[in-house]
Coordinates of C-alpha atoms (C1' of nucleotides) in Angstrom, one line a residue:
Chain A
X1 CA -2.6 -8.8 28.3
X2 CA -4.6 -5.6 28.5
X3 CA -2.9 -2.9 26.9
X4 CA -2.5 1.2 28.6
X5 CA -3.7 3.7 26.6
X6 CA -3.3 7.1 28.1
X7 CA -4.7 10.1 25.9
X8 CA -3.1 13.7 27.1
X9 CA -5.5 16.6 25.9
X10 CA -4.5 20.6 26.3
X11 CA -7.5 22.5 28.2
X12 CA -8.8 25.2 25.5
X13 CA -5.4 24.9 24.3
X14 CA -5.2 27.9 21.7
X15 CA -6.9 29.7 24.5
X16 CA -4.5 28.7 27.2
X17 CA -1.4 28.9 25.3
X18 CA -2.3 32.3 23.7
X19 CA -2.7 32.9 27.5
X20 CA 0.4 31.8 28.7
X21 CA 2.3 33.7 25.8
X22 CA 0.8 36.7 26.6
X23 CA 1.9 36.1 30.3
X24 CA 5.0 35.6 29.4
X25 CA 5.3 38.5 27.4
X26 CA 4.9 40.8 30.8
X27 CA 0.8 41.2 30.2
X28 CA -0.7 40.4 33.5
X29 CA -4.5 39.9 32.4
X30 CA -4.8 36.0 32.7
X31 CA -7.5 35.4 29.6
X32 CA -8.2 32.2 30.9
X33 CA -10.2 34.2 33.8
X34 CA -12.3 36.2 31.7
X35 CA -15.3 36.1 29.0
X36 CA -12.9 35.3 26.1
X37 CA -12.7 33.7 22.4
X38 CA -9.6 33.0 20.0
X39 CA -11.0 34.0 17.0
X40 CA -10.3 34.5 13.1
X41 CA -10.3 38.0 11.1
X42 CA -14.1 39.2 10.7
X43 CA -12.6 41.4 8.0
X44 CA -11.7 38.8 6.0
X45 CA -14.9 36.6 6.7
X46 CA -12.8 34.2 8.8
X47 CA -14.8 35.1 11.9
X48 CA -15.0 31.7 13.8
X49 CA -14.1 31.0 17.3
X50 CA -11.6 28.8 17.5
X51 CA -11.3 28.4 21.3
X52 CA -13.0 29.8 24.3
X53 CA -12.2 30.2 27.9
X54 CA -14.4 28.4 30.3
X55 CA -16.4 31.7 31.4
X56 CA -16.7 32.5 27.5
X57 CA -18.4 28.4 27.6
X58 CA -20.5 29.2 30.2
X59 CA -22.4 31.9 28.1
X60 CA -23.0 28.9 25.5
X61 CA -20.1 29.9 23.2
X62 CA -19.2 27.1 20.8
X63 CA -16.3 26.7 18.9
X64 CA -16.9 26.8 15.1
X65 CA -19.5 28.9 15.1
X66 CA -19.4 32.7 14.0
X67 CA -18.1 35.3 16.5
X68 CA -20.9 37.4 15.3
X69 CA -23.5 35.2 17.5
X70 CA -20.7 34.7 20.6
X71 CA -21.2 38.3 20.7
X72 CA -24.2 38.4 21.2
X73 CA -24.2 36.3 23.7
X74 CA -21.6 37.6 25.7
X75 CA -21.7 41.6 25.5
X76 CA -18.5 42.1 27.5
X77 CA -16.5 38.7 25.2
X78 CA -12.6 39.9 24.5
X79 CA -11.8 38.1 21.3
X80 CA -7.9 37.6 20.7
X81 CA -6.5 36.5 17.4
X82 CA -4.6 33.3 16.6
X83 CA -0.8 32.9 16.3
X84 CA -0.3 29.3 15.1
X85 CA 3.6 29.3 15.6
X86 CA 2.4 29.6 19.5
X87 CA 0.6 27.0 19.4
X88 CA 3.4 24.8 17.7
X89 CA 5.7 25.8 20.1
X90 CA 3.9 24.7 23.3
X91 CA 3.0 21.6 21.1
X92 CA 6.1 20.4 20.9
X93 CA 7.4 21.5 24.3
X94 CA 4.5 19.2 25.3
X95 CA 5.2 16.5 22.6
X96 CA 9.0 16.3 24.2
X97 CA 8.1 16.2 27.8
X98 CA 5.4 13.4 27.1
X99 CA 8.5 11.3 24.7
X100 CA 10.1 10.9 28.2
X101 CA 7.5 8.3 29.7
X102 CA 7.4 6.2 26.4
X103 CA 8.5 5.3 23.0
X104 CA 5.1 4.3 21.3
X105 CA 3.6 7.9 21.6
X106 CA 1.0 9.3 18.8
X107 CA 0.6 13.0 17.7
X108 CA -3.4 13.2 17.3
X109 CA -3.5 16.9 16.5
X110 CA -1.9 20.4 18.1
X111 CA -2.8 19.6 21.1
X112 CA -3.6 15.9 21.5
X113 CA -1.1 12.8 22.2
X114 CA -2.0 8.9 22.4
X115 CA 0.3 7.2 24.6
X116 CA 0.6 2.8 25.2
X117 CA 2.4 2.8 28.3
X118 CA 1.8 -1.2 28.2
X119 CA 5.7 -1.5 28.5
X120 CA 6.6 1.5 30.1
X121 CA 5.4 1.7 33.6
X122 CA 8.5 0.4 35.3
X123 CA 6.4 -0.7 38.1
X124 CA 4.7 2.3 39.0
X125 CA 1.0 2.7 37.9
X126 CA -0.7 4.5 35.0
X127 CA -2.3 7.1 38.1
X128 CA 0.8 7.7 39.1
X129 CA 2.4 8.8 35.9
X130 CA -0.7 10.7 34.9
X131 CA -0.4 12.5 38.1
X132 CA 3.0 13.0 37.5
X133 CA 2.5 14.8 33.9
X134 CA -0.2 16.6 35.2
X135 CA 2.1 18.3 37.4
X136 CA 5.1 18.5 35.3
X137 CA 3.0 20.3 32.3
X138 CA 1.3 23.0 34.9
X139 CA 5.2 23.8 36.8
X140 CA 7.3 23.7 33.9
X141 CA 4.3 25.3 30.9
X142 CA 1.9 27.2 32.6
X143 CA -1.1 25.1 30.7
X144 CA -3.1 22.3 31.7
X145 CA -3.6 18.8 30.0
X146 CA -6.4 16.4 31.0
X147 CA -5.2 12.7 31.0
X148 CA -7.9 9.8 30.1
X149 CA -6.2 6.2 31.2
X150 CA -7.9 3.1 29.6
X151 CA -7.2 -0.2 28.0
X152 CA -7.2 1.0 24.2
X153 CA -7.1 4.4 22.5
X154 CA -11.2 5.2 22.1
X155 CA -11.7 4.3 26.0
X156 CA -8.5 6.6 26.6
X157 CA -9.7 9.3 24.8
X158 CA -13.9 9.2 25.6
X159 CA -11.8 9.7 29.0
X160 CA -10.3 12.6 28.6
X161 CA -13.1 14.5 27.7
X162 CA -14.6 13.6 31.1
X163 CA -14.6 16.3 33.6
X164 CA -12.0 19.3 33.0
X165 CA -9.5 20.9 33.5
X166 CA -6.6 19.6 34.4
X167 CA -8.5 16.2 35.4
X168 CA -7.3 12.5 35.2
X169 CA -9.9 10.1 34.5
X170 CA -9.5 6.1 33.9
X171 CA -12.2 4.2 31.6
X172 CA -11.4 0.4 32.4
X173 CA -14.1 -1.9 30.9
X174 CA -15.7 -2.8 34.2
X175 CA -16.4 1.5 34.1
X176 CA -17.9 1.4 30.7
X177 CA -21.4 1.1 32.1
X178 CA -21.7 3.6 34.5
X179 CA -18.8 6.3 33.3
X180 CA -20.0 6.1 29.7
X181 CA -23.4 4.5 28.7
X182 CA -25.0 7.1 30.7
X183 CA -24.0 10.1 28.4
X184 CA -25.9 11.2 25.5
X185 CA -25.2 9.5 22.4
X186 CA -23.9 12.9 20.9
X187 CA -20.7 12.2 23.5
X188 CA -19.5 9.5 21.4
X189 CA -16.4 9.9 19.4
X190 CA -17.3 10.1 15.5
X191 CA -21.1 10.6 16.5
X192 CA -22.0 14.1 14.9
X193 CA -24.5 16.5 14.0
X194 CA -26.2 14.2 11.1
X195 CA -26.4 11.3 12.7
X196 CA -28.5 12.4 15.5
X197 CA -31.7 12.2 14.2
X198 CA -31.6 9.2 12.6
X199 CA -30.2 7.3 15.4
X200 CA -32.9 9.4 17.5
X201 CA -35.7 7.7 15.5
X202 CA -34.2 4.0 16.6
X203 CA -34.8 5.5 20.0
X204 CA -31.0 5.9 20.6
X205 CA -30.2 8.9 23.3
X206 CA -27.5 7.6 25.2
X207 CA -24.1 6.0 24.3
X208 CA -25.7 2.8 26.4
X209 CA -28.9 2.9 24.3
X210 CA -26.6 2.4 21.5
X211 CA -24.4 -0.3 22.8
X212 CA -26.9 -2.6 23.7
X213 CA -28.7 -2.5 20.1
X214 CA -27.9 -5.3 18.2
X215 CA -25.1 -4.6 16.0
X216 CA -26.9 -6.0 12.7
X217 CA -29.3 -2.8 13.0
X218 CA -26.9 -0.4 13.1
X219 CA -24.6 -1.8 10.2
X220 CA -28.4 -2.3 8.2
X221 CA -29.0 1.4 9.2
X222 CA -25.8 2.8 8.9
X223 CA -23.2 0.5 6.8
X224 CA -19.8 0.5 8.1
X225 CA -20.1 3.6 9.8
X226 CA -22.6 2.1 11.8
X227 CA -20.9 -0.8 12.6
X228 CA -17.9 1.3 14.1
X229 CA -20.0 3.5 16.2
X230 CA -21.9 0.4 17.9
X231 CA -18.0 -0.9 18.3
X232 CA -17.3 2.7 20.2
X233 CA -20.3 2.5 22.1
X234 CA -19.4 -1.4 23.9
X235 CA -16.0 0.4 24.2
X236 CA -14.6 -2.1 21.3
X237 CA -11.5 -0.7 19.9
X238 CA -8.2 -2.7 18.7
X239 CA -6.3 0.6 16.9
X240 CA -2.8 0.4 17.6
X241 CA -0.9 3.5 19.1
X242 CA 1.0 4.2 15.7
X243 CA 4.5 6.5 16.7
X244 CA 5.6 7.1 12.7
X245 CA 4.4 10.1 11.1
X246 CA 2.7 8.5 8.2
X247 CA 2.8 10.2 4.8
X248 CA -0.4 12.2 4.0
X249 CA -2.7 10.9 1.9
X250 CA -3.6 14.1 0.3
X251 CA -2.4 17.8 0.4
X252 CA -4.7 20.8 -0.2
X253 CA -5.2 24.3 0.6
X254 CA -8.4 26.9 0.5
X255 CA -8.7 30.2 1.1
X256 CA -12.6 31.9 2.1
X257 CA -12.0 35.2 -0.2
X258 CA -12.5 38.6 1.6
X259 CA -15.2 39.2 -0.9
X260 CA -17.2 37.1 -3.5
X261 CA -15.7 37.1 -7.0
X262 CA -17.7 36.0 -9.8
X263 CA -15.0 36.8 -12.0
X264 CA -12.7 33.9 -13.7
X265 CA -9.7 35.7 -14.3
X266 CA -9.6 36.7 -10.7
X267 CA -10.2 33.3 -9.7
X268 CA -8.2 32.1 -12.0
X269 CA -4.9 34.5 -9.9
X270 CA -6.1 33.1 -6.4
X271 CA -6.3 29.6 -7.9
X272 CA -2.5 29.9 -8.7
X273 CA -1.9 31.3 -5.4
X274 CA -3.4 28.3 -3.4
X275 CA -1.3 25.7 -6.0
X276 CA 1.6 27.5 -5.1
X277 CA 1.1 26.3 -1.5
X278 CA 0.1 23.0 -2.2
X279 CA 2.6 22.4 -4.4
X280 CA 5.0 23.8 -2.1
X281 CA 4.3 21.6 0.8
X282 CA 4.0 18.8 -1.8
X283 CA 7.7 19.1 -2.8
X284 CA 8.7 19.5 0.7
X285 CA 7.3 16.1 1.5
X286 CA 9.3 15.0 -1.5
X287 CA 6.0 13.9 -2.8
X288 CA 3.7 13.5 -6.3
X289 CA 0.4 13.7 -7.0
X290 CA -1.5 12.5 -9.8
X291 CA -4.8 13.7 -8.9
X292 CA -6.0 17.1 -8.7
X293 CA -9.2 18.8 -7.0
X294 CA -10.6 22.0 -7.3
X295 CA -13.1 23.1 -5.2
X296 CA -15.3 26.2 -5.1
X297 CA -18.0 27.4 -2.6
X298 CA -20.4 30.1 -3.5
X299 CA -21.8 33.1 -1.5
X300 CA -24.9 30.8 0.0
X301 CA -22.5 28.0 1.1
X302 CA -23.1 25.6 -2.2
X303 CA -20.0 23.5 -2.4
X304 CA -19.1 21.4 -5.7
X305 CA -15.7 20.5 -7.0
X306 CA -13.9 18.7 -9.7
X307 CA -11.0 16.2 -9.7
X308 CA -8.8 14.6 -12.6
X309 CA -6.5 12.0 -12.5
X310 CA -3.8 12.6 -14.5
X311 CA -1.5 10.0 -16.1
X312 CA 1.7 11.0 -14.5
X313 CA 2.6 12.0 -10.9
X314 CA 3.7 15.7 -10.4
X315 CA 4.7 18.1 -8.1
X316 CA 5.6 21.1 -10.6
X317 CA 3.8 23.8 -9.6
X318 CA 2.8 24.8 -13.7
X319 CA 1.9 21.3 -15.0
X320 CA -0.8 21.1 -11.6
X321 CA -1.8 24.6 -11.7
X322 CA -2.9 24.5 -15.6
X323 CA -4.9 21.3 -15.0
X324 CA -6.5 22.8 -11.8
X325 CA -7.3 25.9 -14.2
X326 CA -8.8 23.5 -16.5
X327 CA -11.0 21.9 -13.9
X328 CA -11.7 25.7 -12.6
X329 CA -13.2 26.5 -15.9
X330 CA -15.2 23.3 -16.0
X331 CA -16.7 24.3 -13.1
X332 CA -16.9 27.5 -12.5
X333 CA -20.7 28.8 -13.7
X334 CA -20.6 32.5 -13.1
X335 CA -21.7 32.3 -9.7
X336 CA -20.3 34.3 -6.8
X337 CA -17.8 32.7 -5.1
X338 CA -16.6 33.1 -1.4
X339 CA -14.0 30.1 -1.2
X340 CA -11.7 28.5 -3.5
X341 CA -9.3 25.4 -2.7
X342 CA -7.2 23.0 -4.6
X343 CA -6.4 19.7 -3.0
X344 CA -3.7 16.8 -4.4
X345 CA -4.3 13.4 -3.9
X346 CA -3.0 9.9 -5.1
X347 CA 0.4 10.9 -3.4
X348 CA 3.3 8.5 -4.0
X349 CA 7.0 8.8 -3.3
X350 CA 7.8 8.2 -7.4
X351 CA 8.4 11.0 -9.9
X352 CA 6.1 9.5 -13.2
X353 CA 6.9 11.1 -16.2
X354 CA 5.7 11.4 -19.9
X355 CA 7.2 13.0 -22.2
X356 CA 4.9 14.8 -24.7
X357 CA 3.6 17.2 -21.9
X358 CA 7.1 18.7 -21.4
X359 CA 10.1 18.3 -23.3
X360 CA 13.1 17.6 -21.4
X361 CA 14.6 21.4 -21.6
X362 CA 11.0 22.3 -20.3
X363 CA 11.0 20.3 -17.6
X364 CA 14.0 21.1 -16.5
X365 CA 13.5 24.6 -16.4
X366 CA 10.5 24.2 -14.3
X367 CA 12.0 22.1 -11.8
X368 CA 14.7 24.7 -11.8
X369 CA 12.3 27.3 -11.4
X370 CA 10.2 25.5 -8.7
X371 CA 13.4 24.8 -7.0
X372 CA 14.2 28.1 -6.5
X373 CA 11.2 29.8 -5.4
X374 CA 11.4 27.1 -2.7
X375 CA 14.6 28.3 -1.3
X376 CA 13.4 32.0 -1.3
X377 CA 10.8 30.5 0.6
X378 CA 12.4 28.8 3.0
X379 CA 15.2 31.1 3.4
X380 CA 13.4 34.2 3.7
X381 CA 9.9 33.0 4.2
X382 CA 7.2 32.1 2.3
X383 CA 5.5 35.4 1.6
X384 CA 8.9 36.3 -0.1
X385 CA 8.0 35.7 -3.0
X386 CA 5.0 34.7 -5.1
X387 CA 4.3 34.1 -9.0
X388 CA 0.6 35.6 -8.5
X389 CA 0.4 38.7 -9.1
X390 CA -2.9 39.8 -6.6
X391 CA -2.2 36.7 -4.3
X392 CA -2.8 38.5 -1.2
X393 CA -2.9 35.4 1.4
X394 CA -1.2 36.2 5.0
X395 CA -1.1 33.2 7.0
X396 CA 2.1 31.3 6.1
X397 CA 0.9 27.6 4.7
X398 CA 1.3 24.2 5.7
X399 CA 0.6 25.0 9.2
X400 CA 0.9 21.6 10.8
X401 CA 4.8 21.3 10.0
Chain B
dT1 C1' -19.3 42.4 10.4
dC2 C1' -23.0 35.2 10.2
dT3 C1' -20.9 30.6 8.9
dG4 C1' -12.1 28.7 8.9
dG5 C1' -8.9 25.4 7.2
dG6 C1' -6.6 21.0 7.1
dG7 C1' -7.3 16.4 7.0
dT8 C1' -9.4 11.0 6.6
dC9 C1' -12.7 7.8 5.2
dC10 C1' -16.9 6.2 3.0
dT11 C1' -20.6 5.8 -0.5
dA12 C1' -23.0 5.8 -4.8
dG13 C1' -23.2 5.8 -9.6
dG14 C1' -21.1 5.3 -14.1
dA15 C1' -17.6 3.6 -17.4
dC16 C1' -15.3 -0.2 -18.7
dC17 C1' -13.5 -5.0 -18.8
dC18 C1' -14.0 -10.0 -19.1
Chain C
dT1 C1' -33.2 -8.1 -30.6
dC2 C1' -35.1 -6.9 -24.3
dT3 C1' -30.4 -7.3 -21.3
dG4 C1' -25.8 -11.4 -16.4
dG5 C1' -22.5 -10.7 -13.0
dG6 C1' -18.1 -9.8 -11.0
dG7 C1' -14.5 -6.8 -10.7
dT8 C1' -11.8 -2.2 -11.0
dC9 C1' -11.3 2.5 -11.6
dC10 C1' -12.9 7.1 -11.6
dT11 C1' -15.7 11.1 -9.9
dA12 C1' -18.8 13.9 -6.8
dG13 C1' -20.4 14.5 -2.6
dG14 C1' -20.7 14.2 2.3
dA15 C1' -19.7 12.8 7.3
dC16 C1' -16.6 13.3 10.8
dC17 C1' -12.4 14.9 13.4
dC18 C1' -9.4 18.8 15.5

DNA sequence: TCTGGGGTCCTAGGACCC
DNA sequence: TCTGGGGTCCTAGGACCC
């Protein structure tokens, strides 16, 4: 039986939600109705547009790229800053509402759901229901979702990035051809910037050119990744709509500094710093990691990194922040350097120990310690306290929980 | 005051083992 | 003493997503 996959996608949704808050909070200007970006701190170098409103699209404003050139661009653009407890508000207001039409529902990101109504449609049809959550989102939110309806999740979702806003579009196989094959190639889900030209020199421009090569060329061109993508194209996708949170894989944080350092004692205090929120989040997953990454990117955008498994699994924030300090040094070279992360990886649910790097007494001190630093944190938020002594960092972490 | 931050997955090469 | 072949694990880098 053919499954239905509905995928439910907010409109510019740090755009529109930053609108509606704003509405809410007595302002009349609608910012959906004008020239306008969400946009990180150009002070700090974070200057990015992160959402724009369809007049600010209209002017060619992309997201991603620096709010420097969407200036220029737009003379009269109105840039707003992000608020990401906002967004996770109307996330979950949105997450609850679509939990009413069915239990095998999928958080894709802030502002994306997969839905299999296979089960669920107590004999109405998927139209219907879309129609129906259209309507229920715009009256009781003050946002609006597009809705793509199709037999698995890559259909569904190719679907709802058809025609917006606040559109409800179906992708059934027998639509394939003449909804899908006749966009450009670039349209296609996991299709990005570096894969254009190469796929331009097999004379592939449209998602159809692409289908209806054989699929031994593409996996002889392209490996695996090839094969998927010629999969996507013939609308060939058998993913399940999964409704568990899985674990993360791995847990990292990164900061772009406000200015280069090319000093390692200075990185050395923002290094600490960004292990304090990984580690953080870590032990709030109830997690261990046995791998650690440190990554640095210098002042012309060279990235290189260094990772080191280590032979047990820990979340203590000193045992992972003097190996990351290790693998800083390693790789550090003098250069100037705009961004430092730290990433964790090789996450399991078990606690391995060994005793010569602590003794017990130790070890129990830093759990102790690491323990309590957590409550400040959680009690009185997490800038409340910090073991750096310059760590400066003002977005609160682990921003997706 | 031009280029964020958090993820997942894949690949290639080298070390090492039998 | 002219050089196999399969496998795993580890590391660095890169593509893609939102």
């Amino acid at each position: 039986m053919e499954r239905i996959i509905m995928h439910v996608d907010v409109n510019n949704a740090f755009l529109s939600w930053t609108a509606v808050e704003r509405l809410k909070n007595g302002e009349t200007l609608d910012i959906r109705t004008i020239p306008a970006i969400i946009g990180g701190d150009e002070k700090q170098r974070k200057g990015v547009v992160l959402a724009k409103s369809p007049i600010a699209k209209k002017f060619g404003i992309q997201t991603g790229e620096p709010i420097y050139f969407a200036r220029k661009k737009c003379r009269n653009l109105q840039v707003f800053s992000s608020n990401f407890s906002v967004y996770y508000k109307y996330s979950n207001a949105l997450y609850n509402l679509l939990c009413e039409y069915t239990d095998k529902i999928e958080r894709f990101s802030i502002d994306e759901c997969f839905m299999d109504l296979t089960n669920y449609l107590a004999g109405r049809t998927p139209e219907i229901i879309a129609k129906e959550i259209n309507k229920r989102v715009k009256e009781e939110f003050g946002f609006t979702v597009n809705i793509g309806i199709a037999n698995n999740k890559l259909l569904a979702k190719m679907a709802s990035d058809f025609e917006k806003p606040d559109k409800i579009h179906t992708l059934y196989k027998n639509q394939i051809k003449e909804k899908m094959w006749t966009l450009p190639v670039s349209d296609l889900f996991m299709v990005g910037r570096k894969s254009l030209p190469k796929l331009e020199k097999m004379h592939i421009r449209t998602i159809g050119d692409l289908a209806k090569k054989e699929e031994k060329e593409l996996i002889k061109a392209f490996g695996k990744y090839g094969k998927m993508i010629w999969e996507y194209a013939n609308g060939i996708d058998n993913s399940e709509v999964i409704s568990i949170e899985p674990e993360p894989k791995c847990i990292g944080n990164s900061v772009t500094l406000p200015y280069d350092i090319s000093n390692l004692e200075e990185l050395q205090e923002v290094l600490l710093s960004i292990v304090e929120q990984t580690t953080y989040r870590l032990r709030k997953h109830k997690l261990y990691a046995s791998v650690i990454n440190v990554q640095l990117k210098t002042k012309d955008f060279k990235v290189s990194s260094h990772q080191k498994k280590i032979d047990i699994a820990t979340n203590s924030t000193k045992i992972i922040y003097e190996e990351a300090k290790k693998l800083l040094k390693e790789l550090y070279n003098g250069e100037a350097i705009r961004l430092i992360g730290v990433r964790v990886d090789n996450l399991s649910s078990k606690e391995e120990t060994q005793i010569s790097i602590f003794d017990t007494k130790e070890k129990e001190k830093q759990e102790k310690l690491d323990e309590v630093i957590d409550k400040i944190k959680n009690k009185y938020g997490y800038n409340a306290i910090t073991r750096a002594g310059k760590a400066d960092l003002k977005e609160t972490p682990d921003k997706l929980k």
